[in-house]
């Protein structure tokens, strides 16, 4: 008997690699079938009889997943360790096994459905279908996470992998938004418009060619929510987090991608910071959603508590990710809620632009999302000396720069709005005017919410040209590196300013906070600035050509505003987005993408490194200035 057991083990071991490859291929097929079923289930609204067939396929996929898991367990060398390392997957398959055994042994007793019915859900059949769909989605996500851990097998640069992850997210979003169930209109959304919205959401911009609040159904809004959540944190970041969380291991390439994305100092710090970031994001967004939930005006009657929760979560995530999407027709500038009884119990005359407490909460979320994850981690983590926690810790120089420059730009923007638009704020108290100016200063640099008329809204006087120029300046600078915001980044702007001052003074080195700024960092800042200015100049030039024949031909100032807003992933508009030609939309799409992944990252991805630069030519004199 023992000999037979040894022979069986030897056979399994010899065929292990081949069997695992087959299981891997079968799991990939299972994932594709699962995705197809979910798309059919939620994207095409199948009839009841067809839904019964879908549920049978669900059961088949669950059974296949259980079989694949058991085979991998049998092929594992250390079976107990395999279960420990795959504890979450083990739990999921145990639930599948338990449900299946109860159903088989009792000849048709569905314990999950009975529990749902016992709890007293209004529609137990629909709830049962939703639970199965979520369970299948979790299994699919688990398999995709396993695939992401093999990213190091691809011979791609970290920068290339990073930008490709956004392309993948954009394509998925475009496909989902084109499904019939995602829009209130008949048929599917036009491809160019779906691509535009998907890029805008994935790149956390907020520009839109349609009225997001009325054009999309609840499912469409849910897709947008996931797009700017994944786009804000980074799809690779999520995959890496779950890979490490599920004990699947993280490759060096994974860590290198995260290091670039978070602007972290080292690979080890990037890996450790990632877990904190995900948890930090969840906590901040939940706290923000809770505060927003209790901030809605009492006259704003939602038709259900579910809609009120969703609106709170949507705006909280949109603010923290600096996405700028809103579920109101004119954003926070709306003064008439008349979207019908599906969401709101009745039509009400609510002026969102005067809900100042809501504006302040959203502004704080925007600041937290735009100041950078490494900054938040450094500010909130206590200092340590031995085993004792010091009451105050010295911030890193990067944290000081991020905090002080951000505060300075907020103050400049607030004072600028207060002075330049004083005539618009005379009907408000000094506190209300201060909050309005503060909110618009915060959101202008990266988020895209607005409570003032930039030219594309009804009601109120549009902003003056000097204010628009100030906004363009703030948008171009943007947020902090390693954040959800865009622009050339405020730290880049500071380094350039210090370099210019040092050059004028004749200083050999650039010094800040008793530290010397490395020359290569200055070169990087100049490269970012040159790439950004060159790209935006070219895009504006092309927009002036494509929109010259537009019946609603916009002025050059509105084109500049639209382009900088897209490149800096801000999302503010002077009302020309929906009127752009298809070529103009392509240019704006490209700008949103380039602005999100970063000009320097894109350049590194498509460039080839110089083999050596150890040689040095004689110096040559070129006149400048």
XYZ file of C-alpha atoms in Angstrom:
625
model
C 0.000 0.000 0.000
C 2.820 2.343 0.922
C 4.586 1.506 -2.340
C 1.424 2.298 -4.301
C 1.174 5.622 -2.487
C 4.782 6.456 -3.331
C 4.223 5.594 -6.978
C 1.152 7.824 -7.062
C 3.073 10.701 -5.483
C 5.924 10.262 -7.979
C 3.455 10.270 -10.848
C 1.815 13.438 -9.579
C 5.184 15.115 -9.057
C 6.464 14.194 -12.534
C 3.312 15.511 -14.203
C 2.982 18.512 -11.862
C 4.261 21.273 -14.151
C 2.263 20.038 -17.129
C -0.905 19.694 -15.040
C -0.488 23.180 -13.553
C -0.144 24.689 -17.027
C -3.356 22.961 -18.093
C -5.132 24.185 -14.955
C -3.842 27.689 -15.607
C -5.215 27.599 -19.151
C -8.536 26.216 -17.921
C -8.742 28.926 -15.243
C -8.179 31.558 -17.922
C -11.051 30.101 -19.931
C -13.187 30.083 -16.794
C -12.433 33.774 -16.226
C -13.430 34.699 -19.782
C -16.691 32.745 -19.509
C -17.400 34.349 -16.147
C -16.814 37.830 -17.531
C -19.076 37.076 -20.499
C -21.859 35.893 -18.181
C -21.585 38.961 -15.951
C -21.594 41.276 -18.959
C -24.694 39.564 -20.301
C -26.324 39.598 -16.870
C -25.788 43.293 -16.131
C -25.242 44.814 -19.554
C -28.090 43.430 -21.631
C -30.979 42.925 -19.160
C -31.876 39.291 -20.017
C -35.415 37.932 -19.727
C -36.343 35.797 -16.717
C -36.134 32.487 -18.580
C -32.710 33.407 -19.934
C -31.604 34.377 -16.435
C -32.339 30.833 -15.251
C -29.895 29.530 -17.850
C -27.313 32.072 -16.708
C -27.634 30.823 -13.117
C -26.990 27.259 -14.286
C -23.778 28.443 -15.955
C -22.889 30.195 -12.693
C -23.157 26.872 -10.863
C -21.034 25.179 -13.514
C -18.280 27.795 -13.152
C -18.377 27.501 -9.357
C -17.983 23.726 -9.627
C -15.102 24.106 -12.114
C -13.368 26.549 -9.781
C -13.668 24.044 -6.920
C -12.248 21.237 -9.065
C -9.296 23.369 -10.207
C -8.563 24.354 -6.624
C -8.613 20.728 -5.424
C -6.281 19.652 -8.229
C -3.808 22.425 -7.393
C -4.001 21.388 -3.742
C -3.299 17.755 -4.617
C -0.341 18.801 -6.773
C 1.146 21.003 -4.053
C 4.208 19.686 -2.251
C 3.280 21.112 1.168
C -0.484 20.791 1.329
C -1.000 22.437 4.716
C 1.156 25.390 3.735
C -0.772 25.658 0.462
C -4.036 26.079 2.378
C -2.477 28.661 4.681
C -1.018 30.681 1.823
C -4.305 30.526 -0.100
C -6.559 31.015 2.913
C -8.978 33.384 1.176
C -9.358 31.154 -1.869
C -9.722 28.167 0.465
C -12.573 29.924 2.275
C -14.380 30.719 -0.971
C -14.113 27.157 -2.233
C -15.210 25.790 1.132
C -18.399 27.856 0.805
C -18.925 26.454 -2.701
C -18.383 22.909 -1.430
C -20.683 23.408 1.557
C -23.489 24.885 -0.568
C -23.114 22.112 -3.161
C -23.117 19.269 -0.626
C -26.230 20.592 1.141
C -28.012 20.963 -2.202
C -26.994 17.461 -3.337
C -27.641 15.577 -0.083
C -31.027 17.201 0.548
C -32.083 16.863 -3.108
C -32.557 20.534 -3.908
C -32.421 22.468 -0.630
C -30.764 25.833 -1.395
C -29.432 27.050 1.933
C -28.288 30.433 0.607
C -31.686 31.255 -0.853
C -33.401 30.158 2.361
C -31.176 32.453 4.415
C -31.992 35.350 2.097
C -35.691 34.591 2.356
C -35.453 34.283 6.145
C -33.780 37.692 6.485
C -36.749 39.184 4.655
C -35.356 40.877 1.558
C -38.013 42.550 -0.589
C -37.027 40.572 -3.695
C -35.225 37.359 -2.612
C -34.808 36.076 -6.201
C -33.028 39.237 -7.338
C -30.952 39.355 -4.148
C -29.886 35.740 -4.697
C -28.820 36.553 -8.259
C -26.837 39.591 -7.055
C -25.021 37.568 -4.375
C -24.038 34.881 -6.886
C -22.862 37.565 -9.322
C -20.735 39.245 -6.637
C -19.296 35.876 -5.619
C -18.369 35.108 -9.226
C -16.856 38.580 -9.585
C -14.673 37.949 -6.524
C -13.462 34.649 -7.995
C -12.645 36.369 -11.288
C -10.788 39.161 -9.510
C -8.841 36.556 -7.545
C -7.711 34.832 -10.734
C -6.752 38.153 -12.315
C -4.722 38.977 -9.204
C -2.798 35.728 -9.636
C -2.107 36.683 -13.232
C -0.837 40.117 -12.182
C 1.804 38.512 -9.925
C 3.395 37.070 -13.071
C 3.931 40.551 -14.479
C 7.680 40.151 -13.977
C 7.676 37.470 -16.688
C 6.919 40.166 -19.258
C 10.013 41.830 -20.658
C 8.647 45.332 -20.266
C 9.935 48.412 -18.486
C 8.085 49.384 -15.294
C 7.057 52.639 -16.999
C 5.632 50.689 -19.954
C 3.702 48.364 -17.665
C 2.326 51.352 -15.767
C 0.994 53.165 -18.834
C -0.348 49.911 -20.309
C -2.352 49.305 -17.129
C -4.211 52.565 -17.782
C -4.831 51.587 -21.399
C -6.340 48.307 -20.193
C -8.540 50.115 -17.663
C -9.683 52.605 -20.311
C -10.594 49.873 -22.808
C -12.542 47.940 -20.168
C -14.373 51.111 -19.176
C -15.182 51.974 -22.794
C -16.622 48.523 -23.440
C -18.746 48.591 -20.277
C -20.108 52.097 -20.929
C -21.218 51.020 -24.415
C -23.478 48.305 -23.009
C -27.212 49.066 -23.440
C -28.009 48.844 -19.714
C -25.506 51.579 -18.832
C -27.371 54.500 -20.408
C -30.899 55.854 -20.306
C -30.824 56.295 -24.085
C -31.878 53.513 -26.460
C -29.068 51.472 -27.951
C -25.459 51.831 -26.939
C -23.320 54.892 -26.355
C -21.257 56.037 -29.393
C -17.718 54.692 -29.248
C -15.941 58.058 -29.298
C -18.127 59.381 -26.455
C -17.716 56.192 -24.412
C -13.953 56.362 -24.929
C -13.926 60.015 -23.875
C -15.855 59.359 -20.657
C -13.800 56.245 -19.875
C -10.525 58.152 -20.294
C -11.875 61.055 -18.260
C -12.901 58.729 -15.399
C -9.820 56.470 -15.520
C -7.512 59.491 -15.644
C -9.527 61.202 -12.857
C -10.251 64.280 -14.946
C -13.992 64.949 -14.907
C -14.538 66.367 -18.388
C -17.676 64.988 -20.011
C -19.394 65.159 -23.381
C -22.769 64.194 -21.848
C -24.748 65.035 -18.732
C -23.432 62.245 -16.499
C -26.281 62.560 -13.998
C -29.107 61.936 -16.488
C -27.393 60.089 -19.351
C -26.193 57.096 -17.339
C -28.229 54.639 -15.310
C -27.280 53.521 -11.814
C -25.132 50.787 -13.394
C -23.368 53.378 -15.533
C -22.703 55.510 -12.463
C -21.331 52.432 -10.700
C -18.931 51.798 -13.605
C -17.742 55.415 -13.423
C -17.189 55.041 -9.668
C -14.967 51.999 -10.138
C -13.098 53.619 -13.030
C -11.983 56.704 -11.128
C -11.330 54.661 -7.984
C -8.992 52.317 -9.862
C -7.636 55.219 -11.906
C -6.923 57.311 -8.826
C -5.020 54.653 -6.906
C -3.747 52.772 -9.955
C -4.907 49.377 -11.126
C -1.406 47.950 -10.588
C -1.475 49.244 -7.010
C -4.709 47.393 -6.326
C -3.412 44.202 -7.908
C -0.166 44.418 -5.946
C -2.008 45.060 -2.694
C -4.297 42.070 -3.091
C -1.410 39.899 -4.240
C 0.517 40.684 -1.056
C -2.656 40.502 1.032
C -3.410 37.024 -0.304
C 0.201 35.906 0.238
C 0.888 35.483 -3.452
C 4.133 37.429 -3.336
C 5.137 40.602 -5.133
C 7.821 40.766 -7.802
C 10.563 43.382 -7.976
C 8.968 44.800 -11.126
C 5.724 45.233 -9.210
C 7.587 47.109 -6.511
C 9.414 49.248 -9.081
C 6.118 50.274 -10.679
C 4.690 51.191 -7.291
C 7.862 53.110 -6.433
C 7.471 55.264 -9.562
C 3.739 55.727 -9.018
C 4.068 56.744 -5.360
C 7.297 58.709 -5.811
C 8.728 56.602 -3.004
C 12.384 56.678 -1.960
C 13.047 52.925 -2.181
C 11.521 49.598 -3.205
C 11.062 48.469 0.392
C 9.346 51.688 1.426
C 7.070 51.465 -1.642
C 5.962 47.940 -0.741
C 5.299 48.883 2.878
C 3.597 52.148 1.974
C 1.203 50.487 -0.468
C -0.742 48.598 2.223
C -1.031 51.773 4.252
C -2.274 53.646 1.182
C -5.093 51.230 0.428
C -6.258 51.215 4.041
C -5.800 54.989 4.242
C -7.876 55.455 1.085
C -10.712 53.280 2.388
C -10.776 55.055 5.757
C -10.688 58.585 4.288
C -13.347 57.829 1.682
C -15.646 56.170 4.232
C -15.245 59.087 6.657
C -15.870 61.529 3.811
C -18.975 59.645 2.668
C -20.314 59.594 6.237
C -19.834 63.340 6.654
C -21.392 64.068 3.254
C -24.335 61.788 4.115
C -25.221 63.948 7.113
C -24.506 67.196 5.251
C -27.156 66.927 2.529
C -29.828 69.581 2.964
C -32.983 68.365 4.724
C -35.052 69.595 1.784
C -33.084 67.299 -0.524
C -35.313 64.242 -0.139
C -33.827 61.080 -1.661
C -36.307 58.425 -2.755
C -34.452 55.777 -0.701
C -31.695 55.511 1.856
C -29.719 53.494 -0.707
C -29.578 56.406 -3.157
C -28.523 58.770 -0.383
C -25.684 56.434 0.590
C -24.599 55.982 -3.034
C -24.594 59.729 -3.719
C -22.497 60.249 -0.585
C -20.001 57.533 -1.492
C -19.807 58.651 -5.136
C -18.962 62.258 -4.279
C -16.551 61.234 -1.520
C -14.564 58.929 -3.813
C -14.745 61.439 -6.663
C -13.352 64.168 -4.378
C -10.552 62.104 -2.824
C -9.497 60.723 -6.216
C -9.651 64.298 -7.579
C -11.982 63.045 -10.323
C -14.481 65.917 -10.263
C -17.464 63.821 -11.389
C -20.815 64.730 -9.857
C -24.269 63.171 -10.021
C -25.927 66.580 -10.395
C -26.506 68.101 -13.823
C -24.350 71.161 -13.232
C -22.174 69.779 -10.477
C -22.127 71.743 -7.234
C -23.303 74.819 -9.162
C -26.768 73.242 -9.474
C -29.630 75.264 -8.014
C -32.599 73.161 -9.142
C -32.939 69.438 -8.414
C -35.412 68.198 -11.000
C -34.136 64.794 -12.036
C -37.345 62.941 -11.295
C -38.572 60.430 -8.737
C -36.044 57.637 -9.389
C -33.439 59.306 -7.192
C -35.267 62.120 -5.444
C -38.666 61.868 -3.817
C -39.769 65.147 -5.385
C -38.478 68.052 -7.410
C -36.996 70.676 -5.128
C -35.407 74.060 -5.502
C -32.119 73.413 -3.712
C -29.132 75.646 -4.298
C -26.103 73.350 -3.995
C -23.748 76.278 -4.570
C -24.764 77.587 -1.133
C -24.241 74.316 0.793
C -20.974 75.599 2.244
C -20.409 72.822 4.761
C -20.619 70.283 1.915
C -18.103 72.372 -0.063
C -15.689 72.446 2.876
C -15.837 68.641 3.364
C -15.258 68.022 -0.345
C -12.386 70.541 -0.351
C -10.684 68.696 2.533
C -11.053 65.392 0.666
C -9.554 66.981 -2.452
C -6.583 68.307 -0.469
C -5.967 64.883 1.106
C -6.113 63.210 -2.300
C -3.899 65.801 -3.975
C -1.218 66.209 -1.334
C 0.324 62.795 -1.952
C 0.158 59.472 -0.124
C 3.748 59.641 1.099
C 3.029 63.074 2.564
C -0.042 61.862 4.456
C 1.878 58.851 5.741
C 4.765 61.022 6.946
C 2.499 63.601 8.593
C 0.288 61.072 10.382
C 2.936 58.583 11.509
C 4.371 59.306 14.990
C 8.065 59.756 15.552
C 9.951 57.090 17.483
C 12.949 57.218 19.715
C 13.868 53.788 20.971
C 10.607 52.272 22.157
C 9.019 55.604 23.079
C 6.809 57.630 20.766
C 7.837 61.270 20.552
C 5.031 63.859 20.595
C 6.315 65.436 17.376
C 8.350 64.097 14.497
C 10.515 66.049 12.078
C 8.975 65.905 8.606
C 10.975 64.816 5.614
C 12.020 67.580 3.245
C 9.636 66.240 0.561
C 6.758 66.443 3.033
C 7.619 70.015 3.987
C 7.767 71.065 0.347
C 4.450 69.342 -0.456
C 2.613 70.859 2.523
C 4.004 74.392 2.359
C 3.752 74.787 -1.421
C 0.216 73.366 -1.402
C -0.853 75.780 1.341
C 0.818 78.672 -0.483
C -0.979 77.927 -3.744
C -4.307 77.543 -1.916
C -3.819 80.932 -0.255
C -2.821 82.548 -3.573
C -5.881 81.098 -5.277
C -8.232 82.043 -2.436
C -7.003 85.646 -2.312
C -7.082 85.809 -6.116
C -10.729 84.708 -6.305
C -11.685 87.032 -3.434
C -10.136 90.052 -5.154
C -10.807 89.339 -8.837
C -14.392 88.148 -8.344
C -15.371 90.420 -5.456
C -18.399 91.710 -7.370
C -19.786 88.165 -7.597
C -19.375 87.542 -3.860
C -21.053 90.700 -2.575
C -24.347 88.869 -1.980
C -22.690 86.530 0.564
C -21.315 86.947 4.032
C -17.559 87.221 4.448
C -17.406 83.596 5.707
C -19.474 82.319 2.783
C -17.358 84.287 0.312
C -14.177 82.951 1.944
C -15.387 79.331 1.730
C -16.420 79.814 -1.910
C -13.025 81.252 -2.826
C -11.203 78.612 -0.764
C -13.195 75.788 -2.364
C -12.599 77.049 -5.883
C -8.894 77.564 -5.189
C -8.578 73.980 -3.938
C -10.589 72.332 -6.696
C -9.025 74.443 -9.468
C -5.610 72.847 -9.074
C -6.761 69.308 -9.769
C -10.326 68.243 -8.910
C -12.747 70.003 -11.260
C -15.763 70.647 -9.022
C -17.097 74.152 -9.354
C -19.409 76.467 -7.428
C -18.791 79.471 -9.676
C -19.678 80.035 -13.323
C -16.701 79.326 -15.597
C -18.750 80.113 -18.683
C -20.547 76.844 -19.346
C -23.239 77.074 -16.649
C -26.563 78.830 -16.491
C -27.055 81.519 -13.874
C -24.587 83.962 -12.441
C -21.917 86.041 -14.138
C -19.077 84.111 -15.804
C -15.598 84.519 -14.371
C -13.496 87.366 -15.732
C -10.524 86.795 -18.027
C -7.933 87.607 -15.315
C -9.493 84.931 -13.089
C -9.483 82.440 -15.962
C -5.758 83.110 -16.521
C -5.116 82.586 -12.786
C -7.040 79.292 -12.975
C -4.979 78.153 -15.984
C -1.796 78.904 -14.027
C -2.985 76.913 -10.980
C -4.211 74.018 -13.126
C -0.887 73.759 -14.928
C 1.036 73.537 -11.631
C -1.339 70.923 -10.230
C -0.978 68.715 -7.173
C 1.841 66.822 -5.425
C 3.763 63.846 -6.919
C 2.487 60.441 -5.812
C -1.072 61.740 -5.449
C -4.303 61.375 -7.395
C -3.862 64.855 -8.893
C -2.318 66.015 -12.155
C -0.343 68.965 -13.543
C 3.424 69.317 -13.690
C 3.272 69.038 -9.851
C 3.896 71.827 -7.385
C 7.253 70.382 -6.308
C 8.450 70.556 -9.917
C 7.413 74.204 -10.025
C 9.317 74.912 -6.791
C 12.513 73.230 -8.036
C 12.354 75.247 -11.262
C 11.814 78.461 -9.323
C 14.746 77.697 -7.001
C 16.961 76.830 -9.983
C 16.118 80.142 -11.658
C 16.802 82.094 -8.442
C 20.083 80.250 -7.854
C 21.165 80.953 -11.429
C 20.375 84.658 -11.067
C 22.327 84.822 -7.789
C 25.226 82.926 -9.324
C 24.998 80.042 -6.835
C 26.620 76.764 -7.863
C 24.197 74.637 -5.847
C 20.467 74.740 -5.169
C 19.832 74.569 -1.438
C 16.581 74.038 0.433
C 16.077 73.410 4.168
C 19.819 72.927 4.648
C 19.790 70.287 1.916
C 21.341 70.329 -1.549
C 18.942 69.575 -4.387
C 20.643 67.003 -6.710
C 21.450 68.208 -10.222
C 19.672 65.215 -11.770
C 16.485 66.219 -9.914
C 16.714 69.698 -11.433
C 17.193 68.144 -14.875
C 14.148 65.966 -14.309
C 12.083 69.020 -13.346
C 13.213 70.870 -16.484
C 12.428 67.802 -18.607
C 8.909 67.593 -17.163
C 8.349 71.302 -17.750
C 9.635 71.171 -21.331
C 7.612 68.068 -22.191
C 4.489 69.602 -20.671
C 4.783 73.015 -22.324
C 5.731 71.546 -25.708
C 2.898 69.032 -25.649
C 0.278 71.591 -24.584
C 1.440 74.097 -27.200
C 1.123 71.416 -29.891
C -2.297 70.289 -28.624
C -3.629 73.871 -28.524
C -2.292 74.464 -32.034
C -4.078 71.330 -33.301
C -7.303 72.267 -31.472
C -7.264 75.676 -33.124
C -7.230 73.840 -36.474
C -9.805 71.136 -35.715
C -12.272 73.572 -34.115
C -11.900 76.343 -36.706
C -14.753 74.886 -38.763
C -16.911 74.177 -35.713
C -20.312 75.977 -35.911
C -19.789 76.843 -32.229
C -16.186 77.887 -32.812
C -14.646 78.544 -29.375
C -12.227 81.351 -28.678
C -8.526 80.677 -28.242
C -8.819 81.332 -24.480
C -11.485 78.641 -24.086
C -9.348 76.200 -26.099
C -6.317 76.916 -23.925
C -8.465 76.469 -20.814
C -9.930 73.175 -22.067
C -6.527 71.762 -23.031
C -4.760 72.686 -19.777
C -7.730 71.346 -17.818
C -7.493 68.038 -19.682
C -3.705 67.757 -19.420
C -3.711 68.641 -15.717
C -6.610 66.169 -15.192
C -8.666 68.934 -13.584
C -11.982 68.648 -15.398
C -13.100 72.280 -15.394
C -14.580 73.544 -18.651
C -15.879 76.768 -20.122
C -18.719 74.819 -21.730
C -17.175 73.627 -25.002
C -16.524 69.932 -24.228
C -19.762 68.535 -25.660
C -19.442 70.737 -28.775
C -15.961 69.554 -29.750
C -15.505 67.865 -33.113
C -14.494 64.215 -33.072
C -10.896 65.219 -33.851
C -10.994 67.709 -30.988
C -12.229 64.975 -28.671
C -9.319 62.741 -29.725
C -6.863 65.510 -28.835
C -8.466 66.042 -25.428
C -8.520 62.269 -24.850
C -4.800 62.111 -25.581
C -4.137 65.048 -23.267
C -6.031 63.465 -20.372
C -4.095 60.229 -20.800
C -0.676 61.877 -21.155
C -1.390 64.122 -18.191
C -2.363 61.187 -15.977
C 0.512 58.825 -16.737
C 2.968 61.719 -16.802
C 5.009 63.121 -19.651
C 8.279 61.850 -18.228
C 6.882 58.351 -17.619
C 5.620 58.245 -21.184
C 9.001 59.396 -22.502
C 10.830 56.750 -20.468
C 8.476 54.071 -21.780
C 9.096 54.837 -25.452
C 12.770 55.787 -25.249
C 15.904 53.659 -25.297
C 18.563 54.186 -22.672
C 22.015 55.338 -23.760
C 24.424 52.426 -23.449
C 27.110 54.565 -21.838
C 27.852 58.212 -21.119
C 31.208 57.758 -19.421
C 32.967 59.714 -22.188
C 33.024 63.528 -22.304
C 33.435 65.865 -25.302
C 35.261 69.207 -25.090
C 33.054 72.047 -23.846
C 31.343 74.203 -26.452
C 30.006 77.750 -25.970
C 26.458 78.569 -27.121
C 24.922 82.004 -26.566
C 21.649 81.954 -24.580
C 19.419 84.684 -23.217
